[in-house]
Amino acid sequence: MTVVAVVVLLIAAIAFANRGDGDGGGGGGGGAGSSDGKNDAAAQAQPTAPTGEKPVKTTGDTLPSGFPHTKQGAQSAAANYAVALVSADMMKPAARQKIVRQLFAPDQVDSTIKRLKKAYSPKLLSSVGLDEDGTPPKGATFISRTVPVGTNVRKYDDNTAKLDVWCTGVFGNAGEKSTNPVRNDWFTLTLDLTWTDGDWKVQDFTQKQGPAPVNGDNRASGAEEISDAVKKFGGFTYAR
């Protein structure tokens, strides 16, 4: 029940932060889908073929930027932004502001920071075992990592794009006394992107659960094993 409550709270936080979002990010659902409701030969999901081109430049703890002004560039931006928007740093006020300032269109930055501050309230942070600064209890490791599984372009033109990013990930507190154990999740992020100042920027985003496959028969790892894995395996800085 605790895990279910945490999932509901996080989705509620995203929904609150994106109040008044027309369709609520419901369409597309991670399938091959269509472009604005019209099917064509290009509607099928297409993997990214090796091109020999180098990925966007990124150093240190900076987020990827400088995506190509193309449909594939928009997909790359959406996949990378999904990783950042559902990361552990979103629980930390200072880091969250930095993410928003880097990823969002300039005219959306201030309002998004205010909405997310209300969404990630002390009450919500406490419910997932974190203090007001997004710090876990002593002896615990907070984990929130997102892995994009695929992207679906719902609409695209030269200056705007609407995409779904189907994701899986791990979330929770790894610790012997944790009431919010680490578990996996499946969800879809819908992002509205706009071409601004030479890069794709987020205009708006929403989140919904699924599509989720049938759970496998994997043995659940202990808290210490999960914590060690997080320290050993660094997260990717570039997706797609």
mmCIF file of C-alpha atoms in Angstrom:
data_model
loop_
_atom_site.group_PDB
_atom_site.id
_atom_site.type_symbol
_atom_site.label_atom_id
_atom_site.label_comp_id
_atom_site.label_asym_id
_atom_site.label_seq_id
_atom_site.Cartn_x
_atom_site.Cartn_y
_atom_site.Cartn_z
ATOM 1 C CA MET A 1 0.000 0.000 0.000
ATOM 2 C CA THR A 2 2.884 2.343 0.740
ATOM 3 C CA VAL A 3 4.407 1.805 -2.698
ATOM 4 C CA VAL A 4 1.055 2.374 -4.408
ATOM 5 C CA ALA A 5 0.556 5.565 -2.400
ATOM 6 C CA VAL A 6 3.970 6.848 -3.472
ATOM 7 C CA VAL A 7 3.197 6.224 -7.148
ATOM 8 C CA VAL A 8 -0.124 8.041 -6.818
ATOM 9 C CA LEU A 9 1.509 10.983 -5.043
ATOM 10 C CA LEU A 10 4.207 11.414 -7.686
ATOM 11 C CA ILE A 11 1.742 11.256 -10.561
ATOM 12 C CA ALA A 12 -0.466 13.718 -8.679
ATOM 13 C CA ALA A 13 2.534 16.020 -8.305
ATOM 14 C CA ILE A 14 3.174 15.996 -12.041
ATOM 15 C CA ALA A 15 -0.520 16.517 -12.769
ATOM 16 C CA PHE A 16 -0.706 19.443 -10.362
ATOM 17 C CA ALA A 17 2.408 20.998 -11.861
ATOM 18 C CA ASN A 18 0.818 20.773 -15.312
ATOM 19 C CA ARG A 19 -2.692 21.944 -14.462
ATOM 20 C CA GLY A 20 -4.974 22.806 -17.338
ATOM 21 C CA ASP A 21 -3.207 20.595 -19.898
ATOM 22 C CA GLY A 22 -5.889 19.990 -22.526
ATOM 23 C CA ASP A 23 -5.731 16.258 -23.108
ATOM 24 C CA GLY A 24 -3.717 15.520 -19.978
ATOM 25 C CA GLY A 25 -0.975 13.802 -21.944
ATOM 26 C CA GLY A 26 -3.210 10.847 -22.573
ATOM 27 C CA GLY A 27 -2.726 10.157 -26.274
ATOM 28 C CA GLY A 28 -0.058 8.109 -27.940
ATOM 29 C CA GLY A 29 0.557 5.760 -25.019
ATOM 30 C CA GLY A 30 3.967 4.605 -26.256
ATOM 31 C CA GLY A 31 2.733 2.794 -29.382
ATOM 32 C CA ALA A 32 3.784 3.318 -32.979
ATOM 33 C CA GLY A 33 0.870 5.740 -33.122
ATOM 34 C CA SER A 34 0.070 8.313 -35.730
ATOM 35 C CA SER A 35 0.941 11.887 -36.527
ATOM 36 C CA ASP A 36 -1.983 14.076 -35.514
ATOM 37 C CA GLY A 37 -4.437 11.207 -35.961
ATOM 38 C CA LYS A 38 -3.376 10.353 -39.533
ATOM 39 C CA ASN A 39 -1.732 7.052 -40.404
ATOM 40 C CA ASP A 40 0.983 6.824 -43.023
ATOM 41 C CA ALA A 41 3.932 4.632 -43.955
ATOM 42 C CA ALA A 42 6.207 6.500 -41.592
ATOM 43 C CA ALA A 43 3.964 5.940 -38.580
ATOM 44 C CA GLN A 44 5.771 2.780 -37.519
ATOM 45 C CA ALA A 45 8.352 3.039 -34.761
ATOM 46 C CA GLN A 46 11.805 3.570 -36.249
ATOM 47 C CA PRO A 47 15.028 2.808 -34.364
ATOM 48 C CA THR A 48 17.881 5.258 -34.715
ATOM 49 C CA ALA A 49 20.424 3.928 -37.198
ATOM 50 C CA PRO A 50 24.143 4.600 -36.655
ATOM 51 C CA THR A 51 25.098 7.674 -38.657
ATOM 52 C CA GLY A 52 28.672 8.279 -37.597
ATOM 53 C CA GLU A 53 27.620 11.643 -36.210
ATOM 54 C CA LYS A 54 28.772 12.472 -32.707
ATOM 55 C CA PRO A 55 26.080 12.963 -30.038
ATOM 56 C CA VAL A 56 25.509 16.400 -28.579
ATOM 57 C CA LYS A 57 28.309 17.795 -26.438
ATOM 58 C CA THR A 58 27.961 17.580 -22.688
ATOM 59 C CA THR A 59 30.487 17.845 -19.900
ATOM 60 C CA GLY A 60 30.410 17.204 -16.175
ATOM 61 C CA ASP A 61 26.969 17.492 -14.647
ATOM 62 C CA THR A 62 25.471 19.572 -17.454
ATOM 63 C CA LEU A 63 22.429 18.268 -19.251
ATOM 64 C CA PRO A 64 22.647 17.369 -22.956
ATOM 65 C CA SER A 65 21.830 20.251 -25.288
ATOM 66 C CA GLY A 66 22.278 21.372 -28.876
ATOM 67 C CA PHE A 67 19.955 18.828 -30.482
ATOM 68 C CA PRO A 68 19.513 18.883 -34.268
ATOM 69 C CA HIS A 69 16.640 20.901 -35.731
ATOM 70 C CA THR A 70 15.058 17.729 -37.113
ATOM 71 C CA LYS A 71 12.381 15.210 -36.173
ATOM 72 C CA GLN A 72 15.057 12.828 -34.876
ATOM 73 C CA GLY A 73 16.653 15.699 -32.970
ATOM 74 C CA ALA A 74 13.318 16.347 -31.260
ATOM 75 C CA GLN A 75 13.080 12.661 -30.322
ATOM 76 C CA SER A 76 16.591 12.725 -28.884
ATOM 77 C CA ALA A 77 15.767 15.850 -26.880
ATOM 78 C CA ALA A 78 12.543 14.317 -25.534
ATOM 79 C CA ALA A 79 14.306 11.091 -24.486
ATOM 80 C CA ASN A 80 17.051 12.977 -22.649
ATOM 81 C CA TYR A 81 14.642 15.424 -21.044
ATOM 82 C CA ALA A 82 12.571 12.503 -19.738
ATOM 83 C CA VAL A 83 15.666 11.208 -17.941
ATOM 84 C CA ALA A 84 16.185 14.590 -16.271
ATOM 85 C CA LEU A 85 12.544 15.312 -15.426
ATOM 86 C CA VAL A 86 12.110 12.075 -13.481
ATOM 87 C CA SER A 87 15.513 12.049 -11.822
ATOM 88 C CA ALA A 88 16.433 12.186 -8.144
ATOM 89 C CA ASP A 89 17.553 15.800 -8.621
ATOM 90 C CA MET A 90 13.941 16.846 -9.150
ATOM 91 C CA MET A 91 13.414 16.228 -5.437
ATOM 92 C CA LYS A 92 16.056 18.835 -4.544
ATOM 93 C CA PRO A 93 14.850 22.458 -4.811
ATOM 94 C CA ALA A 94 18.127 23.954 -6.083
ATOM 95 C CA ALA A 95 18.823 21.154 -8.562
ATOM 96 C CA ARG A 96 15.203 21.227 -9.755
ATOM 97 C CA GLN A 97 15.436 24.934 -10.567
ATOM 98 C CA LYS A 98 18.635 24.314 -12.515
ATOM 99 C CA ILE A 99 16.968 21.572 -14.557
ATOM 100 C CA VAL A 100 13.964 23.751 -15.344
ATOM 101 C CA ARG A 101 16.138 26.706 -16.386
ATOM 102 C CA GLN A 102 18.143 24.500 -18.741
ATOM 103 C CA LEU A 103 15.323 22.506 -20.299
ATOM 104 C CA PHE A 104 12.311 24.817 -20.490
ATOM 105 C CA ALA A 105 11.490 27.611 -22.888
ATOM 106 C CA PRO A 106 12.372 30.991 -21.337
ATOM 107 C CA ASP A 107 8.731 32.104 -21.108
ATOM 108 C CA GLN A 108 7.841 28.952 -19.146
ATOM 109 C CA VAL A 109 10.698 28.894 -16.620
ATOM 110 C CA ASP A 110 9.319 31.049 -13.795
ATOM 111 C CA SER A 111 5.793 29.622 -13.849
ATOM 112 C CA THR A 112 7.115 26.051 -14.029
ATOM 113 C CA ILE A 113 9.430 26.602 -11.054
ATOM 114 C CA LYS A 114 6.496 27.912 -9.009
ATOM 115 C CA ARG A 115 4.206 25.012 -9.968
ATOM 116 C CA LEU A 116 6.844 22.390 -9.243
ATOM 117 C CA LYS A 117 7.641 23.984 -5.889
ATOM 118 C CA LYS A 118 4.011 23.456 -4.889
ATOM 119 C CA ALA A 119 3.948 19.963 -6.402
ATOM 120 C CA TYR A 120 7.080 18.775 -4.611
ATOM 121 C CA SER A 121 5.814 19.969 -1.261
ATOM 122 C CA PRO A 122 7.345 19.027 2.118
ATOM 123 C CA LYS A 123 4.382 16.681 2.581
ATOM 124 C CA LEU A 124 5.096 14.807 -0.651
ATOM 125 C CA LEU A 125 8.832 14.655 0.036
ATOM 126 C CA SER A 126 8.148 13.301 3.516
ATOM 127 C CA SER A 127 5.859 10.634 2.066
ATOM 128 C CA VAL A 128 8.772 9.242 0.044
ATOM 129 C CA GLY A 129 11.165 9.408 3.002
ATOM 130 C CA LEU A 130 12.981 12.675 2.177
ATOM 131 C CA ASP A 131 13.431 15.918 4.089
ATOM 132 C CA GLU A 132 12.577 19.356 2.666
ATOM 133 C CA ASP A 133 15.907 19.476 0.810
ATOM 134 C CA GLY A 134 15.274 16.122 -0.845
ATOM 135 C CA THR A 135 17.803 14.311 1.339
ATOM 136 C CA PRO A 136 17.151 10.718 2.474
ATOM 137 C CA PRO A 137 17.657 9.555 6.077
ATOM 138 C CA LYS A 138 21.124 8.573 7.234
ATOM 139 C CA GLY A 139 22.009 5.118 5.996
ATOM 140 C CA ALA A 140 19.534 5.259 3.085
ATOM 141 C CA THR A 141 20.100 5.920 -0.622
ATOM 142 C CA PHE A 142 17.370 7.633 -2.620
ATOM 143 C CA ILE A 143 17.076 6.358 -6.185
ATOM 144 C CA SER A 144 15.146 7.715 -9.151
ATOM 145 C CA ARG A 145 16.468 6.713 -12.559
ATOM 146 C CA THR A 146 14.595 6.729 -15.821
ATOM 147 C CA VAL A 147 15.367 4.690 -18.926
ATOM 148 C CA PRO A 148 13.614 5.684 -22.181
ATOM 149 C CA VAL A 149 12.323 2.609 -24.022
ATOM 150 C CA GLY A 150 11.084 4.409 -27.111
ATOM 151 C CA THR A 151 9.653 7.613 -28.537
ATOM 152 C CA ASN A 152 6.573 8.382 -30.579
ATOM 153 C CA VAL A 153 6.152 11.600 -32.581
ATOM 154 C CA ARG A 154 2.538 12.746 -32.379
ATOM 155 C CA LYS A 155 3.001 16.088 -34.130
ATOM 156 C CA TYR A 156 5.967 17.797 -35.738
ATOM 157 C CA ASP A 157 6.718 20.932 -37.722
ATOM 158 C CA ASP A 158 9.726 23.196 -38.080
ATOM 159 C CA ASN A 159 9.291 24.908 -34.713
ATOM 160 C CA THR A 160 7.170 22.645 -32.512
ATOM 161 C CA ALA A 161 6.918 18.965 -31.661
ATOM 162 C CA LYS A 162 4.700 16.841 -29.457
ATOM 163 C CA LEU A 163 6.179 13.493 -28.451
ATOM 164 C CA ASP A 164 5.537 10.551 -26.149
ATOM 165 C CA VAL A 165 8.453 8.899 -24.373
ATOM 166 C CA TRP A 166 7.767 5.404 -23.065
ATOM 167 C CA CYS A 167 9.915 4.851 -19.987
ATOM 168 C CA THR A 168 10.848 2.391 -17.331
ATOM 169 C CA GLY A 169 12.869 3.120 -14.239
ATOM 170 C CA VAL A 170 13.642 2.472 -10.594
ATOM 171 C CA PHE A 171 12.446 4.566 -7.698
ATOM 172 C CA GLY A 172 12.578 4.494 -3.911
ATOM 173 C CA ASN A 173 14.790 4.531 -0.826
ATOM 174 C CA ALA A 174 17.348 1.752 -0.465
ATOM 175 C CA GLY A 175 17.837 1.159 3.246
ATOM 176 C CA GLU A 176 17.212 -1.528 5.833
ATOM 177 C CA LYS A 177 14.470 0.463 7.558
ATOM 178 C CA SER A 178 13.005 2.050 4.436
ATOM 179 C CA THR A 179 9.215 2.225 4.195
ATOM 180 C CA ASN A 180 9.527 3.133 0.504
ATOM 181 C CA PRO A 181 11.557 0.252 -0.986
ATOM 182 C CA VAL A 182 13.093 0.552 -4.448
ATOM 183 C CA ARG A 183 10.834 -0.838 -7.152
ATOM 184 C CA ASN A 184 10.508 -0.554 -10.911
ATOM 185 C CA ASP A 185 7.906 1.462 -12.761
ATOM 186 C CA TRP A 186 6.564 1.956 -16.282
ATOM 187 C CA PHE A 187 5.148 5.271 -17.464
ATOM 188 C CA THR A 188 4.773 7.574 -20.455
ATOM 189 C CA LEU A 189 5.857 11.211 -20.556
ATOM 190 C CA THR A 190 4.271 13.496 -23.131
ATOM 191 C CA LEU A 191 6.396 16.530 -23.956
ATOM 192 C CA ASP A 192 5.557 19.623 -25.975
ATOM 193 C CA LEU A 193 8.784 21.017 -27.398
ATOM 194 C CA THR A 194 9.501 24.310 -29.126
ATOM 195 C CA TRP A 195 12.560 25.347 -31.140
ATOM 196 C CA THR A 196 14.051 28.268 -29.221
ATOM 197 C CA ASP A 197 17.494 29.880 -29.345
ATOM 198 C CA GLY A 198 18.966 27.092 -31.436
ATOM 199 C CA ASP A 199 17.698 24.129 -29.419
ATOM 200 C CA TRP A 200 14.599 22.167 -28.484
ATOM 201 C CA LYS A 201 13.042 23.414 -25.238
ATOM 202 C CA VAL A 202 10.167 22.093 -23.135
ATOM 203 C CA GLN A 203 6.963 24.070 -23.356
ATOM 204 C CA ASP A 204 4.930 21.630 -21.266
ATOM 205 C CA PHE A 205 4.924 18.004 -20.105
ATOM 206 C CA THR A 206 2.586 15.483 -18.526
ATOM 207 C CA GLN A 207 2.928 11.936 -17.206
ATOM 208 C CA LYS A 208 0.735 8.857 -17.023
ATOM 209 C CA GLN A 209 1.222 5.238 -15.954
ATOM 210 C CA GLY A 210 2.070 2.416 -18.390
ATOM 211 C CA PRO A 211 2.093 0.687 -20.729
ATOM 212 C CA ALA A 212 3.475 -1.945 -18.340
ATOM 213 C CA PRO A 213 4.449 -5.516 -19.278
ATOM 214 C CA VAL A 214 3.803 -8.560 -17.133
ATOM 215 C CA ASN A 215 6.257 -8.713 -14.227
ATOM 216 C CA GLY A 216 9.054 -11.243 -14.605
ATOM 217 C CA ASP A 217 10.266 -13.765 -12.047
ATOM 218 C CA ASN A 218 13.356 -11.786 -11.025
ATOM 219 C CA ARG A 219 14.531 -12.170 -7.469
ATOM 220 C CA ALA A 220 14.205 -8.901 -5.580
ATOM 221 C CA SER A 221 17.610 -7.609 -4.440
ATOM 222 C CA GLY A 222 18.288 -6.434 -0.916
ATOM 223 C CA ALA A 223 18.772 -2.787 0.040
ATOM 224 C CA GLU A 224 22.559 -3.101 0.247
ATOM 225 C CA GLU A 225 22.809 -4.688 -3.191
ATOM 226 C CA ILE A 226 20.658 -1.949 -4.729
ATOM 227 C CA SER A 227 22.675 0.812 -3.031
ATOM 228 C CA ASP A 228 25.926 -0.719 -4.270
ATOM 229 C CA ALA A 229 24.542 -0.958 -7.798
ATOM 230 C CA VAL A 230 23.608 2.732 -7.819
ATOM 231 C CA LYS A 231 27.139 3.677 -6.731
ATOM 232 C CA LYS A 232 28.763 1.266 -9.173
ATOM 233 C CA PHE A 233 26.691 1.932 -12.283
ATOM 234 C CA GLY A 234 26.640 5.572 -13.354
ATOM 235 C CA GLY A 235 23.600 6.891 -15.175
ATOM 236 C CA PHE A 236 23.789 7.646 -18.897
ATOM 237 C CA THR A 237 24.325 11.250 -19.975
ATOM 238 C CA TYR A 238 22.952 10.770 -23.474
ATOM 239 C CA ALA A 239 20.069 8.672 -24.750
ATOM 240 C CA ARG A 240 19.219 7.824 -28.375
#
